[in-house]
Each structure stands twice: as structure tokens, then as C-alpha cells.
Tab-separated table of C-alpha atoms in Angstrom:
chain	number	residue	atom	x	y	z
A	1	UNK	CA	9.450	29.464	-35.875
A	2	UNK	CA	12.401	27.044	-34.474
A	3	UNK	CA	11.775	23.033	-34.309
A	4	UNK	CA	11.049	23.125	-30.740
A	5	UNK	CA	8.388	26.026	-31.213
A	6	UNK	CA	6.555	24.238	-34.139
A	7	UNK	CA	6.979	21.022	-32.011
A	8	UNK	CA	5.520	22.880	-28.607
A	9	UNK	CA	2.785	24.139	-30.992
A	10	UNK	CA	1.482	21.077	-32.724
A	11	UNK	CA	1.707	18.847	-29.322
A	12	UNK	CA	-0.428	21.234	-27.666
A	13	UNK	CA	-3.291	21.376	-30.553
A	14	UNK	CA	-3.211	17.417	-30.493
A	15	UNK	CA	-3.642	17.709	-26.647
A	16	UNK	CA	-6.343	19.862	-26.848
A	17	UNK	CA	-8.260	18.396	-29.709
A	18	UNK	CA	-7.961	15.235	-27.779
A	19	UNK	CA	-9.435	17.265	-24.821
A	20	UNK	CA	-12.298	18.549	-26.793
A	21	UNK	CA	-12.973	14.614	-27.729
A	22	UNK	CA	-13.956	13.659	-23.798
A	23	UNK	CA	-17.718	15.013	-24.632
A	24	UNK	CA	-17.674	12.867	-26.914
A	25	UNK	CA	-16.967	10.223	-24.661
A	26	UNK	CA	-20.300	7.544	-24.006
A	27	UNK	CA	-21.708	8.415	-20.781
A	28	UNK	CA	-19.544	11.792	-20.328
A	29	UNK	CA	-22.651	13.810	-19.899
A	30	UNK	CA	-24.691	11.850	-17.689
A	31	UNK	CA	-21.420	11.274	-15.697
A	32	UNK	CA	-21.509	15.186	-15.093
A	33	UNK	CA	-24.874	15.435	-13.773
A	34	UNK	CA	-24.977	11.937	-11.756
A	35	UNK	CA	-24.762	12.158	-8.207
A	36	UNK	CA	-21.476	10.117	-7.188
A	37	UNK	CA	-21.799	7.003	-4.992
A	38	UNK	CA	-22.070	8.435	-1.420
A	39	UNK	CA	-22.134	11.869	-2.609
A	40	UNK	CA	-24.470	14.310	0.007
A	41	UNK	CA	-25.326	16.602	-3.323
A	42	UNK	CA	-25.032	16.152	-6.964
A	43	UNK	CA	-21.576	17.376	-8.668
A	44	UNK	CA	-20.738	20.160	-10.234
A	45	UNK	CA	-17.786	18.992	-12.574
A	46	UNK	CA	-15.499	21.269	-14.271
A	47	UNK	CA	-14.548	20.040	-17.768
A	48	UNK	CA	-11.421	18.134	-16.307
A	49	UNK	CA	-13.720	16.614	-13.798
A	50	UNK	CA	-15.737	15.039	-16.454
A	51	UNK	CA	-12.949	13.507	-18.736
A	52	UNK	CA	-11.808	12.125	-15.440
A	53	UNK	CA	-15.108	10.777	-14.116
A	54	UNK	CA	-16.246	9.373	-17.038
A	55	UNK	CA	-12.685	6.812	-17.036
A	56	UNK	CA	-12.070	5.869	-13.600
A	57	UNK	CA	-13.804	2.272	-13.103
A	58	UNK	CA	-13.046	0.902	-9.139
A	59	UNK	CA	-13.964	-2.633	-11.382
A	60	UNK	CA	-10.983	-2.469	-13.408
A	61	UNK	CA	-8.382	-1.361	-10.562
A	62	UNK	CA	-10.007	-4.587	-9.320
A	63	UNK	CA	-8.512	-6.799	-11.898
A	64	UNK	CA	-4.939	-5.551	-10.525
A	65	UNK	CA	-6.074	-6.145	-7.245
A	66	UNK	CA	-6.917	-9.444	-7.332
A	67	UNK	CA	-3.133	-10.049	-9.107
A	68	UNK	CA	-1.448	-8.576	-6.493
A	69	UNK	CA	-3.458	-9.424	-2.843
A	70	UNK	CA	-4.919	-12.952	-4.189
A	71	UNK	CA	-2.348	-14.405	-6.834
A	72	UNK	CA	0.974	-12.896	-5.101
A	73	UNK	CA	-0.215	-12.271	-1.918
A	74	UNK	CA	2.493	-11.062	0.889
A	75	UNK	CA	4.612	-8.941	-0.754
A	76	UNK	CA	7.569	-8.395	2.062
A	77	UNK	CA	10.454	-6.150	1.143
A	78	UNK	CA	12.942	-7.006	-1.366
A	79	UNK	CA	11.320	-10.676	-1.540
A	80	UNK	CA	10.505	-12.393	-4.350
A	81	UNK	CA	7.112	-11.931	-3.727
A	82	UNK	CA	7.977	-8.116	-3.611
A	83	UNK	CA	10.006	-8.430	-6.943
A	84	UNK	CA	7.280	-10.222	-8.636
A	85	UNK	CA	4.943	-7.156	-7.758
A	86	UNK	CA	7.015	-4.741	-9.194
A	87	UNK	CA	7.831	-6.747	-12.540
A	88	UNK	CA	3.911	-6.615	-12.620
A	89	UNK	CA	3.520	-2.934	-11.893
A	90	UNK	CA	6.477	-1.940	-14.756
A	91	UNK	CA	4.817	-4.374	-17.329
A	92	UNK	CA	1.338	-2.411	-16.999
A	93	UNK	CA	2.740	0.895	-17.331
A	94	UNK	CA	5.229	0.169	-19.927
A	95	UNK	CA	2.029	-1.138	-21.770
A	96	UNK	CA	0.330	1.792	-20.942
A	97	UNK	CA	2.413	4.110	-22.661
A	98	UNK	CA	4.240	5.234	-19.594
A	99	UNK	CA	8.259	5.647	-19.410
A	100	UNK	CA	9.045	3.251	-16.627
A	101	UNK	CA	12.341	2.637	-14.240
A	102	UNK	CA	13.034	-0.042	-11.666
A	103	UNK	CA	14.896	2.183	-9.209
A	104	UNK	CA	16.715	0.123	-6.605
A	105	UNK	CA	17.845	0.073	-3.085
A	106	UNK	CA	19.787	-1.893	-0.498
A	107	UNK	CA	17.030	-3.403	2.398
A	108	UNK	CA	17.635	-5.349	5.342
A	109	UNK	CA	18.072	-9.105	5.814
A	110	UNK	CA	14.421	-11.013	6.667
A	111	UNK	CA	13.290	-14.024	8.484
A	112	UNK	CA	10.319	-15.619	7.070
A	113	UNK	CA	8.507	-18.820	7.305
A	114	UNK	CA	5.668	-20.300	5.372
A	115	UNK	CA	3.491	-22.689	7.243
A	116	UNK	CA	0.899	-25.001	5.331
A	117	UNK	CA	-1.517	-27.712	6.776
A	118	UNK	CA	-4.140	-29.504	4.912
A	119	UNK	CA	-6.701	-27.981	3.108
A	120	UNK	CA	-4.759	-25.539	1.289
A	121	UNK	CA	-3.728	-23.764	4.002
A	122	UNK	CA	-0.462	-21.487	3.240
A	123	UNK	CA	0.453	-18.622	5.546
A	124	UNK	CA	3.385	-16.908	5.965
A	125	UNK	CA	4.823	-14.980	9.003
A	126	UNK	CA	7.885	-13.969	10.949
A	127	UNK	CA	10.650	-16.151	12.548
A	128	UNK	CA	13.383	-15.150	14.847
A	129	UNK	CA	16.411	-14.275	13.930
A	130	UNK	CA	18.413	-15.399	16.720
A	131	UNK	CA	16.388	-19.001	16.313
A	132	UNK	CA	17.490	-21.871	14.074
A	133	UNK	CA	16.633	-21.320	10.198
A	134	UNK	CA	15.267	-24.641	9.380
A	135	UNK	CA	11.865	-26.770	7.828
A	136	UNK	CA	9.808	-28.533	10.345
A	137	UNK	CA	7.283	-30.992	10.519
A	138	UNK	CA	4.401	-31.747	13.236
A	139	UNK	CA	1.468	-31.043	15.664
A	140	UNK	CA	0.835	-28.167	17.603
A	141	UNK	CA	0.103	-28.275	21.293
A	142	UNK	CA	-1.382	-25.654	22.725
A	143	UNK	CA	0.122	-24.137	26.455
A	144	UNK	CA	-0.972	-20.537	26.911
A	145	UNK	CA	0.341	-17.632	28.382
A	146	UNK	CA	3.020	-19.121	30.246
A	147	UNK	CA	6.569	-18.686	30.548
A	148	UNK	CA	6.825	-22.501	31.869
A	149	UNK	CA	5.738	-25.939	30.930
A	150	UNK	CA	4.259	-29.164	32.622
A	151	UNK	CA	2.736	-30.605	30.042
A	152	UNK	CA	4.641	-33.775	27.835
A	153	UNK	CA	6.028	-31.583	24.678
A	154	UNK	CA	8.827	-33.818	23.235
A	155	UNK	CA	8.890	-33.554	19.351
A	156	UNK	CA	5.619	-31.296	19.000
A	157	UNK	CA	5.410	-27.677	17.808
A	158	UNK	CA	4.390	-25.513	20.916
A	159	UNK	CA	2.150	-23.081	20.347
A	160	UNK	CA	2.356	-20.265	23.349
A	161	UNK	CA	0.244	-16.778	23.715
A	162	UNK	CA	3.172	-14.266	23.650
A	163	UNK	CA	3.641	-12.699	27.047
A	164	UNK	CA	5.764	-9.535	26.091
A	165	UNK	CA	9.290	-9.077	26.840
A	166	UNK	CA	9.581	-13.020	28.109
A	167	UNK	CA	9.805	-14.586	24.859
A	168	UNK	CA	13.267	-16.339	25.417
A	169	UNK	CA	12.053	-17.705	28.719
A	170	UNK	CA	8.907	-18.991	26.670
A	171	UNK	CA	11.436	-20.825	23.812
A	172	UNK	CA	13.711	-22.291	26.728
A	173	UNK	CA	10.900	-23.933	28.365
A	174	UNK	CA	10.175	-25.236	25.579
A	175	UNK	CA	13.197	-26.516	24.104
A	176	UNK	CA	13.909	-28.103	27.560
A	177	UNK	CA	11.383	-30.082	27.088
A	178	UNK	CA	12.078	-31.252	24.104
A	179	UNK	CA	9.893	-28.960	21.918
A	180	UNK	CA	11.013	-29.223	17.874
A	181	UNK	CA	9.559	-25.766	17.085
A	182	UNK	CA	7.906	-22.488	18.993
A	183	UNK	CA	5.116	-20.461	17.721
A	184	UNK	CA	4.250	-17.281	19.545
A	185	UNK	CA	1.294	-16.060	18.557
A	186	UNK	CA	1.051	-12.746	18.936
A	187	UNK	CA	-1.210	-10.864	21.180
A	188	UNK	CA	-3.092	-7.379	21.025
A	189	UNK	CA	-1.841	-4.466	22.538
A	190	UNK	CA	-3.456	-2.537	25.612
A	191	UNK	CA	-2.764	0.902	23.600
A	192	UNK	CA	-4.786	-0.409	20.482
A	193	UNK	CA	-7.060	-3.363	21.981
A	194	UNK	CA	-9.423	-3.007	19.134
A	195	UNK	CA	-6.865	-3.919	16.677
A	196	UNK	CA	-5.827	-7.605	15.553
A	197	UNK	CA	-2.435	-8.329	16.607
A	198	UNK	CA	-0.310	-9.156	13.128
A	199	UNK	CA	2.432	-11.333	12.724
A	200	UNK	CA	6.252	-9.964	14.439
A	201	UNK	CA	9.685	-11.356	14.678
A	202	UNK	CA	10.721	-12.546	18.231
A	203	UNK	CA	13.785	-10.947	19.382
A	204	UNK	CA	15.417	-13.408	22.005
A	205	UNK	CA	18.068	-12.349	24.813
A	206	UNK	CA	19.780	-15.501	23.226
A	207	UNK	CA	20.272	-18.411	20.441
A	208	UNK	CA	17.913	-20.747	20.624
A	209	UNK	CA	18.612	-24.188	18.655
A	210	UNK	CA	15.235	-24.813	17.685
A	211	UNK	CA	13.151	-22.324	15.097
A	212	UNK	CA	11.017	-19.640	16.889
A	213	UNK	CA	8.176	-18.183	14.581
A	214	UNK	CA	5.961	-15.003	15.528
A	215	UNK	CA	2.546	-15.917	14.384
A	216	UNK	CA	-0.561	-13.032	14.137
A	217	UNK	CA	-3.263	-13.652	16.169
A	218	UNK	CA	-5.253	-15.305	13.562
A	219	UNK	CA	-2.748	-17.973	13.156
A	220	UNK	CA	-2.651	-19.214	16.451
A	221	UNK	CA	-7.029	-18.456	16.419
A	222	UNK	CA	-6.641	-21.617	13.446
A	223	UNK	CA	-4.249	-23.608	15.268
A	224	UNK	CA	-6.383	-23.628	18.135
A	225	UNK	CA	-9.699	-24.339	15.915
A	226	UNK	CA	-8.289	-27.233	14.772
A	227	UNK	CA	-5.711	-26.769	12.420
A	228	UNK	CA	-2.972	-28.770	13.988
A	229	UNK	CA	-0.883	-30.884	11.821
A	230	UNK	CA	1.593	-28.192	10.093
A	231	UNK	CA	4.768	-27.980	7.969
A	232	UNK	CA	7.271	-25.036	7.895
A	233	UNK	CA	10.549	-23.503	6.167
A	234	UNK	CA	12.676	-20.569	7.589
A	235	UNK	CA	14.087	-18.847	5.525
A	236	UNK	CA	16.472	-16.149	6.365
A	237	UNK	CA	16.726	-13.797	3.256
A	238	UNK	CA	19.971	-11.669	2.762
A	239	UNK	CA	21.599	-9.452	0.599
A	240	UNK	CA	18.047	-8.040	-0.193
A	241	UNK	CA	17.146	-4.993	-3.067
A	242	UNK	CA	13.805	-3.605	-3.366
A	243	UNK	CA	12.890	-1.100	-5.788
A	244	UNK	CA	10.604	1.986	-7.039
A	245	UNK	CA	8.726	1.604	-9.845
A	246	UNK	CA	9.152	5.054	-11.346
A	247	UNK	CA	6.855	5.682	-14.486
A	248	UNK	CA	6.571	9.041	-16.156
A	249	UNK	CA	5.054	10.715	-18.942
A	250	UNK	CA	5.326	14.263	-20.807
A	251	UNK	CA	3.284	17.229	-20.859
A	252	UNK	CA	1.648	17.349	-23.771
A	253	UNK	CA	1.573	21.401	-23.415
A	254	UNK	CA	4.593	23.672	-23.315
A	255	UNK	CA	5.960	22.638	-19.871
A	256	UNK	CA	9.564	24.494	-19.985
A	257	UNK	CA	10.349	24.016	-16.380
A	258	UNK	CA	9.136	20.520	-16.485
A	259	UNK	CA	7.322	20.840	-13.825
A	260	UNK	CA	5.558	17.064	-12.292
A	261	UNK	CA	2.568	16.138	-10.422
A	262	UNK	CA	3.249	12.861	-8.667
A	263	UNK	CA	0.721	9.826	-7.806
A	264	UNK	CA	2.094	7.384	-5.910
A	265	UNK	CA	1.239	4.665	-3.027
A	266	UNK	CA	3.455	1.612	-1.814
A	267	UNK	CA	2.942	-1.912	-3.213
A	268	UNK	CA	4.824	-4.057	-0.424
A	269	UNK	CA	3.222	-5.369	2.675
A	270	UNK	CA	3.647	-6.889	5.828
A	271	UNK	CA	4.865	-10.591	6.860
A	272	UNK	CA	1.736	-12.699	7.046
A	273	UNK	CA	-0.490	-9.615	5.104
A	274	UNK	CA	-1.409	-10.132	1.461
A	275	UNK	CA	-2.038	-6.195	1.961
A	276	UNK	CA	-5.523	-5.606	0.560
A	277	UNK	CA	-6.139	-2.398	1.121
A	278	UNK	CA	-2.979	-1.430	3.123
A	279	UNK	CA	-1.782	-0.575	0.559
A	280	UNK	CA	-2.624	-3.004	-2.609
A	281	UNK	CA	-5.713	-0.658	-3.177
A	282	UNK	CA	-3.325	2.594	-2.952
A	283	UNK	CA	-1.162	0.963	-5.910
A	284	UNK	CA	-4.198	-0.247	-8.059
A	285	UNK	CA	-5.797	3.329	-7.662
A	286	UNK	CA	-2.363	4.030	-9.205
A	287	UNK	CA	-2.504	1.976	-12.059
A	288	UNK	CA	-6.257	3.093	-13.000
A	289	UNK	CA	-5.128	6.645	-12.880
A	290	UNK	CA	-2.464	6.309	-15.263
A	291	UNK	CA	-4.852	4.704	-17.963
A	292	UNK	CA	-7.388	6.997	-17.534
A	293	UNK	CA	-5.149	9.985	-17.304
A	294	UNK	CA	-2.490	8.717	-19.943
A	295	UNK	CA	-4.407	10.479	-23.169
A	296	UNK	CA	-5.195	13.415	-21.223
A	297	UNK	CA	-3.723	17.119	-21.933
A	298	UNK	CA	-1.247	18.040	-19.401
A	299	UNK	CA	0.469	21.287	-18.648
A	300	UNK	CA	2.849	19.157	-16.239
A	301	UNK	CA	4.553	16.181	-16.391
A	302	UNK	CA	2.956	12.717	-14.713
A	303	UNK	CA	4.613	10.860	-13.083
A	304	UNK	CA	3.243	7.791	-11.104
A	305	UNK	CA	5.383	6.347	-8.491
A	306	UNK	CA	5.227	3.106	-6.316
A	307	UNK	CA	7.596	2.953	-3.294
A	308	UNK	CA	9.537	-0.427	-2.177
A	309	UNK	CA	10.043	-1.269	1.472
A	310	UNK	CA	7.145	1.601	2.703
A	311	UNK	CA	6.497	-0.718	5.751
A	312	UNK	CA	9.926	-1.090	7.043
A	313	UNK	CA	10.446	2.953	7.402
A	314	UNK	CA	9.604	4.759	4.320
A	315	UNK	CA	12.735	3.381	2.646
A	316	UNK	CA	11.862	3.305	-0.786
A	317	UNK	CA	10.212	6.939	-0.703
A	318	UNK	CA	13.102	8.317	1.164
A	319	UNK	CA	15.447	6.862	-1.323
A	320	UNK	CA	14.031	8.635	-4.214
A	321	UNK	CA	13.827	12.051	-2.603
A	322	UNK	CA	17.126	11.995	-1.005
A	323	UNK	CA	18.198	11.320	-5.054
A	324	UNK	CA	16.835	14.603	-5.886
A	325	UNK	CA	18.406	17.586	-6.887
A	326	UNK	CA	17.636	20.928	-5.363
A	327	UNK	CA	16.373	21.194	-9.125
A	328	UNK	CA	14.564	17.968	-9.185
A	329	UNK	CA	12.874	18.821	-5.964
A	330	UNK	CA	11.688	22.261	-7.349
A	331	UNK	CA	9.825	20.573	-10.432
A	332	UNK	CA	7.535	18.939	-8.277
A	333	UNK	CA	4.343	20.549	-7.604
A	334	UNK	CA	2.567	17.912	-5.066
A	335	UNK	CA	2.744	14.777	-4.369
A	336	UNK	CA	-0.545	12.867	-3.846
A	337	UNK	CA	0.060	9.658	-1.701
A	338	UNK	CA	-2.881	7.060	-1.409
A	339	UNK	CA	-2.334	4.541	1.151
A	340	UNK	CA	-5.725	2.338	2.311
A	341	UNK	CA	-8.190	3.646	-0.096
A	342	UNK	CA	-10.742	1.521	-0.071
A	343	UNK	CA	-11.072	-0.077	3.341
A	344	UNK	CA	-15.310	-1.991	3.703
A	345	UNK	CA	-14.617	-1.611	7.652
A	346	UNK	CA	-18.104	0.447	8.122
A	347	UNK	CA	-16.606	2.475	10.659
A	348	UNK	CA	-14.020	4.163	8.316
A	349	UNK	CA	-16.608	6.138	6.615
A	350	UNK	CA	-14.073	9.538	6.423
A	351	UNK	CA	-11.933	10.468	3.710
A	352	UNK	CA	-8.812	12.130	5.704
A	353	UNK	CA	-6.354	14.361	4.228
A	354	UNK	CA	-3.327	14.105	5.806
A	355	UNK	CA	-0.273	16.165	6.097
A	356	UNK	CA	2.425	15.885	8.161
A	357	UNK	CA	2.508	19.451	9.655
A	358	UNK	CA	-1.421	19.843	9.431
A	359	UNK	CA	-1.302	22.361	6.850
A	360	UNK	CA	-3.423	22.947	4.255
A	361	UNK	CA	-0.981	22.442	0.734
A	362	UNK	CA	-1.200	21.867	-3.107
A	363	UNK	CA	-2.578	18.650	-2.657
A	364	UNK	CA	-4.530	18.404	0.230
A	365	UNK	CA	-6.618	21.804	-0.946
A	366	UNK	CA	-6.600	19.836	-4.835
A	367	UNK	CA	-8.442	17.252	-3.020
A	368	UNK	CA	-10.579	19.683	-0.835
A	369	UNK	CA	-12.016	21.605	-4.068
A	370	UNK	CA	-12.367	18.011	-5.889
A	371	UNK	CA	-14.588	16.933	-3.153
A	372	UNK	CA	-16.114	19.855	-3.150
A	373	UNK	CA	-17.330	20.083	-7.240
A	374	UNK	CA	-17.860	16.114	-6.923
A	375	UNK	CA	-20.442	16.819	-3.723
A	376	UNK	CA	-18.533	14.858	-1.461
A	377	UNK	CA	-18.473	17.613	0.897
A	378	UNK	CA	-19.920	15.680	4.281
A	379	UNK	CA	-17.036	12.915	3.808
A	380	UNK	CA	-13.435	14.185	3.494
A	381	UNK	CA	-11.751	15.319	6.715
A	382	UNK	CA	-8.719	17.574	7.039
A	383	UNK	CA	-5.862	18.131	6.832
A	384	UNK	CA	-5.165	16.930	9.841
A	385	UNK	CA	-1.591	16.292	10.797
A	386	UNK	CA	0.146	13.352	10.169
A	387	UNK	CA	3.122	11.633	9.276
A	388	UNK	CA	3.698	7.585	8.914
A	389	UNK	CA	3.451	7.320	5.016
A	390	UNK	CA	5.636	7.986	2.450
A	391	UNK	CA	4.408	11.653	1.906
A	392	UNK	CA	6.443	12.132	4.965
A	393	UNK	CA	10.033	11.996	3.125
A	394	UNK	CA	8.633	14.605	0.569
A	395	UNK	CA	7.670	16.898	3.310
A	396	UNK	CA	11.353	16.588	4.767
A	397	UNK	CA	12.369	17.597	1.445
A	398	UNK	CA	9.816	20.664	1.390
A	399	UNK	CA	7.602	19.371	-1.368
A	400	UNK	CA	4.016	20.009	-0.671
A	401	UNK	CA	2.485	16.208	-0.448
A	402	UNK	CA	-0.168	15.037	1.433
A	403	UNK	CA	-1.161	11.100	2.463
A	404	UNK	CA	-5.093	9.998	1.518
A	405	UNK	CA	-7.077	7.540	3.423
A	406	UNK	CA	-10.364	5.416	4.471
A	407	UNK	CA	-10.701	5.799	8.600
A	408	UNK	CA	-12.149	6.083	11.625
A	409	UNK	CA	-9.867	8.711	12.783
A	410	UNK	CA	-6.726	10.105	11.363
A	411	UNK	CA	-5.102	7.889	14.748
A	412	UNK	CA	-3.774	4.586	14.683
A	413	UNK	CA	-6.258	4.043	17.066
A	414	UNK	CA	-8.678	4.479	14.846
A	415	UNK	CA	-7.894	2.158	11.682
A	416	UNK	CA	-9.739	-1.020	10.403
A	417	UNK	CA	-9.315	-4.110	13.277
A	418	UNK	CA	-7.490	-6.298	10.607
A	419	UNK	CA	-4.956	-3.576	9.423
A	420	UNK	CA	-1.725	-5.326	8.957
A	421	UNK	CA	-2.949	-9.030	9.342
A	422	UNK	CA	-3.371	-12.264	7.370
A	423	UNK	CA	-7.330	-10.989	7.232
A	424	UNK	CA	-6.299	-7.597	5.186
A	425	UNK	CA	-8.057	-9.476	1.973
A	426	UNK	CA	-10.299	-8.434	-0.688
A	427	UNK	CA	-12.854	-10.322	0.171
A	428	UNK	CA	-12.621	-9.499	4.166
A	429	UNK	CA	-11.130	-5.400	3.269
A	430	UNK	CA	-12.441	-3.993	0.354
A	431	UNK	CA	-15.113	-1.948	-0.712
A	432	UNK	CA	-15.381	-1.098	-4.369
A	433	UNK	CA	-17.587	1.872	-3.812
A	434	UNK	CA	-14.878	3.653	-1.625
A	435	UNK	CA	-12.405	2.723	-4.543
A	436	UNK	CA	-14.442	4.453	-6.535
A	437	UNK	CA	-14.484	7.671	-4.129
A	438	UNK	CA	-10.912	7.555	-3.764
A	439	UNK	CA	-10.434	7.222	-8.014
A	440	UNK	CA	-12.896	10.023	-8.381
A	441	UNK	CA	-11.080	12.180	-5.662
A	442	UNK	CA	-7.668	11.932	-6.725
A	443	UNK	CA	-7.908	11.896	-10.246
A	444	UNK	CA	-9.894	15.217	-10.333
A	445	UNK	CA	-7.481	16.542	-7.875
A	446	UNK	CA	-4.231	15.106	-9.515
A	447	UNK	CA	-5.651	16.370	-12.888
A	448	UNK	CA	-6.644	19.893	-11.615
A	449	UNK	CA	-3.057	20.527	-10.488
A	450	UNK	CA	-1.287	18.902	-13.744
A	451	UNK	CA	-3.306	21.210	-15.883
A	452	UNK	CA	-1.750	24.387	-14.274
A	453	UNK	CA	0.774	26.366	-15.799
């Protein structure tokens, strides 16, 4: 028997005594027979199931959570506040035991302002790019949706509704007057009017010498209610990088063709968003899945991925796949993206399985039979087609991926009213018990798929 052989051998009798050990585990066999939160029947777990049940804790993904959505917060492409994520994700893999790159990638410029006020108020939103990049300092008068001014403005902040497509004509009334800032607040849209408008950078027809910021809704709600007295920086950030956090580790069986499942999810946000659920609670369900999966016998590698710069186009996703080989693209057997797991809006009771094409695949029929043996049979929906996540760029690529997700309705339509605003918080977005779903879900899933030859 060669090296490799002996090696190959012994790995897979560690793996599998290690295996044996999960019914051992505390609480393995009552985990097996207890019906799961929100479940319409009790389970019927395989033995995978089980050693993957009995880890998962929505309570510890928490902890993460609260790092990333409450201590960070915003977490805008190739940012510091971005960069500071990632360092985060890479130090709690590396720890775990996981193999871990920073991949990076080129992103665009960004204007961004932070706005504070008494009582610890701190927001942070868009600014114009065509406006001046400067800090200001003063009160906000209020003028409506109006595209012209009669009211005394000299050396206030002017807060206007936006009226769409007249935003320059809203900044030069204002700066004729004497104005020493603009915020727009945005406004919701008559395709989605159930939706809170977020935050947006106002593209002018021209310069304007005075800044221009594109508040969400809810900002301009608070200015109105009183906070009035505010203080602001643009900055305008260039010569950007944002990266992957790429973490991987071995089969512990004979895996000659190294062939990899992949978990992934994005970890930036929007301007103005600390990202909650969209998609902070994708990228914690990350995290808890590589602990609790880390010891576990594999016939396929693992590899868990978060993508940089999802919410300006996919950009970090579509970086890494375009880097693959025909080779590289071969060893992957599905890709399992989780993006808003764990929404608390009560209307987003369905678990949708979404592929870009609408076809059933490796993953979104893993998930299907997971739901299935856990009894969550009356919540998943799917697949259903759709793109806008980063299991898009694998499905360019012909890698069977599918996107996972808390909603209404597989339609835009049909997310949670805060989606991509300053209100996408834990406390206001999150609901451990669908955190817990979506752990249970994917993990089985993931695991069922890894575990084939």
C-alpha cells in the first residue's frame, strides 16, 4: 500500500469514527425525534440529519450577528466598514480550522456621508457625485415636494421630498437661495409602494457647488420628527478593493476529483443599511455552518464562501467564477446561496428555493428532501425562477446553484417593507426561529450532498 493509500485509508477511519461519535452527542437523540420549530410533522432524520441538527444553534450565529449589523453596521463595498467585515469573517474561520483567502477585486468609486445629531444619532447615506464633497454644519428646513422655493433658506440644510427625474432643479433652487446643503429624501416607488424607499445617490444634469445627499425615507421621517440640528462629511471614496472571503476545507474521505460543495452568502450592504438580514443573517448562517460542519466526515471538499460588492451587481461572485477553470468549475457540485434568512416580517412565512432558470438542481432538490425528512414540508416553496443573487454568476457558468430565502413571494414585490433601509436591524428584522429553519435546512442539505461520492 503507497503513502497516499495508507493516508486515504486512515483519514477516512478517523472520519468515520468521528461520525459514529454524533450519537454520542448530548441531546442527539431527542434532537431526532423533536418536532422542529414550525415544523407541520415531526422529522424523520437520516443519520447526517442528526449530527447536523443537534449543532446548529440560530443563538450562536447571533453572536456574529450582532458584530457585524450592530458594532460595524453599513458595510458598503470596498469601505472600511466592508474591510473590517471581512477581517472579521477570515479571523473566525481561520480559528475554526478552515483554510482561508482574502480574494480581491477592483470596485467602483463611492460617495458617502455620515450625518449625526444629538442623541447618538449616526446614519449614513448617499451623496451626489456631481455635488461638492465637503462637512457641513446646521438645521434642516423642511420644503416638500417642490422643485421651487419661497421660503427664507440662507445658510440652512434643505430638506426636499425627491420628485424623480427633477433633482437638479430641486438643488438649484436651493442653492439660489442660499441653501448650504440639500437632502433629498427619497420617496417610494409606485411599482413597489409597500416598500420603504432606502437611501440613493442623486445624479444631477450638472455640478452643483453645494453637497447634495440622498437620504432613505426614514431619514427625512426623523428630520421631520424633530431631529433638526445635524452635522455631515462627504466623502468620496476612490481607488476602492473589496474582497471574497474564500475558506475551504478537505474531505476527510477519498475525494480524488476533489470535488466541493459550496456555502456561501454576501456580507456587504447597502448605503444607509446595517444589513440585518439582507444579507448579515445569510453570512452568519455561514459561519455557524462551518463550526458545526468543520468535524464532520466529508466525501467532498467544503468550502464556505462570502462574496464582496453582491449589492452593486454580483461583483464579487462573478469575480470568483469568471477565475475558474473549466476544471475548477467541474469540481463543484452545488452551490447553496443564502441571502435574507431570517427575516421576523410575519408575512414572509415561505422558504423559497430559487433558481435562476426555475429548474429543479443539486441544491434546490438537497433542500427539497431536507425539508422534507425535517417535516418542513408546508413551508418551502419552489424552485421558482429567479435570478438577482449571487447564485446567478454560477448558473452563467453552468454550476447547479440555487439562492435561499424568507418571503412573501419569490417577487421583489413581495419582500419585507424595510428591505434595504436604515430599519434592516436585528432588533426591527430578525427572527431567530427562522434562523434556525434556515440552519437546519441548509446544513442537512449542504451535508447530504458533501457526503456523496
Amino acid at each position: 500500500m503507497s503513502k497516499v493509500e495508507r493516508r486515504d485509508v486512515l483519514a477516512g477511519a478517523a472520519a468515520l469514527a468521528g461520525f459514529a461519535a454524533v450519537g454520542l452527542l448530548p441531546g442527539t437523540a431527542a434532537a431526532a425525534t423533536r418536532q422542529r420549530p414550525g415544523a407541520a410533522r415531526p422529522p424523520a432524520l437520516g443519520t447526517g440529519d442528526k449530527a447536523v441538527v443537534a449543532r446548529v444553534d440560530a443563538r450562536r450565529a447571533l453572536k456574529h450577528l450582532k458584530v457585524l449589523s450592530d458594532e460595524i453596521g453599513w458595510r458598503i463595498a470596498g469601505t472600511e466598514s466592508e474591510h473590517r467585515a471581512a477581517r472579521y469573517i477570515a479571523r473566525e474561520l481561520r480559528d475554526l480550522g478552515y483554510k482561508v483567502e482574502l480574494q480581491p477585486f477592483p470596485v467602483a468609486d463611492k460617495y458617502l456621508a455620515e450625518i449625526r445629531a444629538r442623541g447618538g444619532v449616526h446614519w449614513q447615506c448617499s451623496a451626489s457625485p456631481q455635488a461638492a464633497v465637503a462637512a457641513v454644519e446646521g438645521e434642516a428646513v423642511d420644503v416638500g415636494a417642490v422643485t421651487e422655493i419661497t421660503a427664507a433658506v440662507e445658510g440652512r440644510l434643505v430638506l426636499f421630498d425627491r420628485v424623480a427625474g427633477k433633482e437638479t432643479e430641486q438643488v438649484k433652487a436651493a442653492a439660489a437661495k442660499g441653501a448650504k446643503a440639500v437632502l433629498i429624501a427619497n420617496v417610494r416607488s409606485t411599482t413597489y409602494p409597500e416598500r420603504k424607499a432606502a437611501s440613493f445617490a442623486p445624479a444631477l444634469k450638472e455640478p452643483a457647488a453645494i453637497p447634495v445627499l440622498g437620504l432613505a425615507e426614514y431619514h427625512g421621517a426623523e428630520i421631520r420628527g424633530g431631529v433638526r440640528r445635524l452635522s455631515f462629511k462627504v466623502t468620496h471614496h476612490s481607488g476602492l478593493t473589496s474582497y471574497n472571503v474564500l475558506a475551504e476545507r478537505r474531505a476527510t474521505l477519498p475525494n480524488p476529483q476533489r470535488k466541493a460543495v459550496i456555502i456561501s452568502a454576501h456580507y456587504d450592504s447597502v448605503p444607509g443599511s446595517p444589513g440585518a438580514n439582507d444579507d448579515g443573517s445569510g453570512t452568519v448562517l455561514c459561519l455557524e455552518l462551518a463550526r458545526a460542519l468543520r468535524r464532520l466526515p466529508t466525501q467532498q471538499d467544503l468550502r464556505i464562501c462570502l462574496w464582496g460588492s453582491e449589492e452593486y451587481g454580483l461583483i464579487g461572485a462573478r469575480h470568483y467564477v469568471k477565475g475558474l477553470s473549466e476544471a475548477g468549475v467541474a469540481q463543484i457540485t452545488g452551490c447553496f446561496q443564502n441571502d435574507m434568512v431570517a427575516t421576523s416580517h410575519p408575512p414572509a412565512g415561505t422558504y423559497w428555493l430559487l433558481s435562476v432558470d426555475g429548474a429543479d438542481n443539486t441544491t434546490t432538490a438537497a433542500v427539497n428532501a431536507a425539508a422534507e425528512r425535517l417535516g418542513y414540508v408546508d413551508q418551502t416553496e419552489g424552485p421558482t425562477a429567479r435570478g438577482s443573487s449571487d447564485h446567478e454568476a454560477f448558473f452563467e457558468r453552468g454550476i447547479a446553484a440555487g439562492n435561499f430565502s424568507w418571503r412573501g413571494g419569490e417577487a421583489p414585490s413581495q419582500l419585507e417593507p424595510i428591505y434595504h433601509t436604515p430599519e434592516d436591524t436585528i432588533r426591527k428584522n430578525i427572527s431567530l426561529q427562522r434562523l434556525q429553519v434556515s440552519l437546519e435546512l441548509i446544513g442537512c442539505a449542504a451535508y447530504d450532498v458533501a457526503r456523496r461520492k
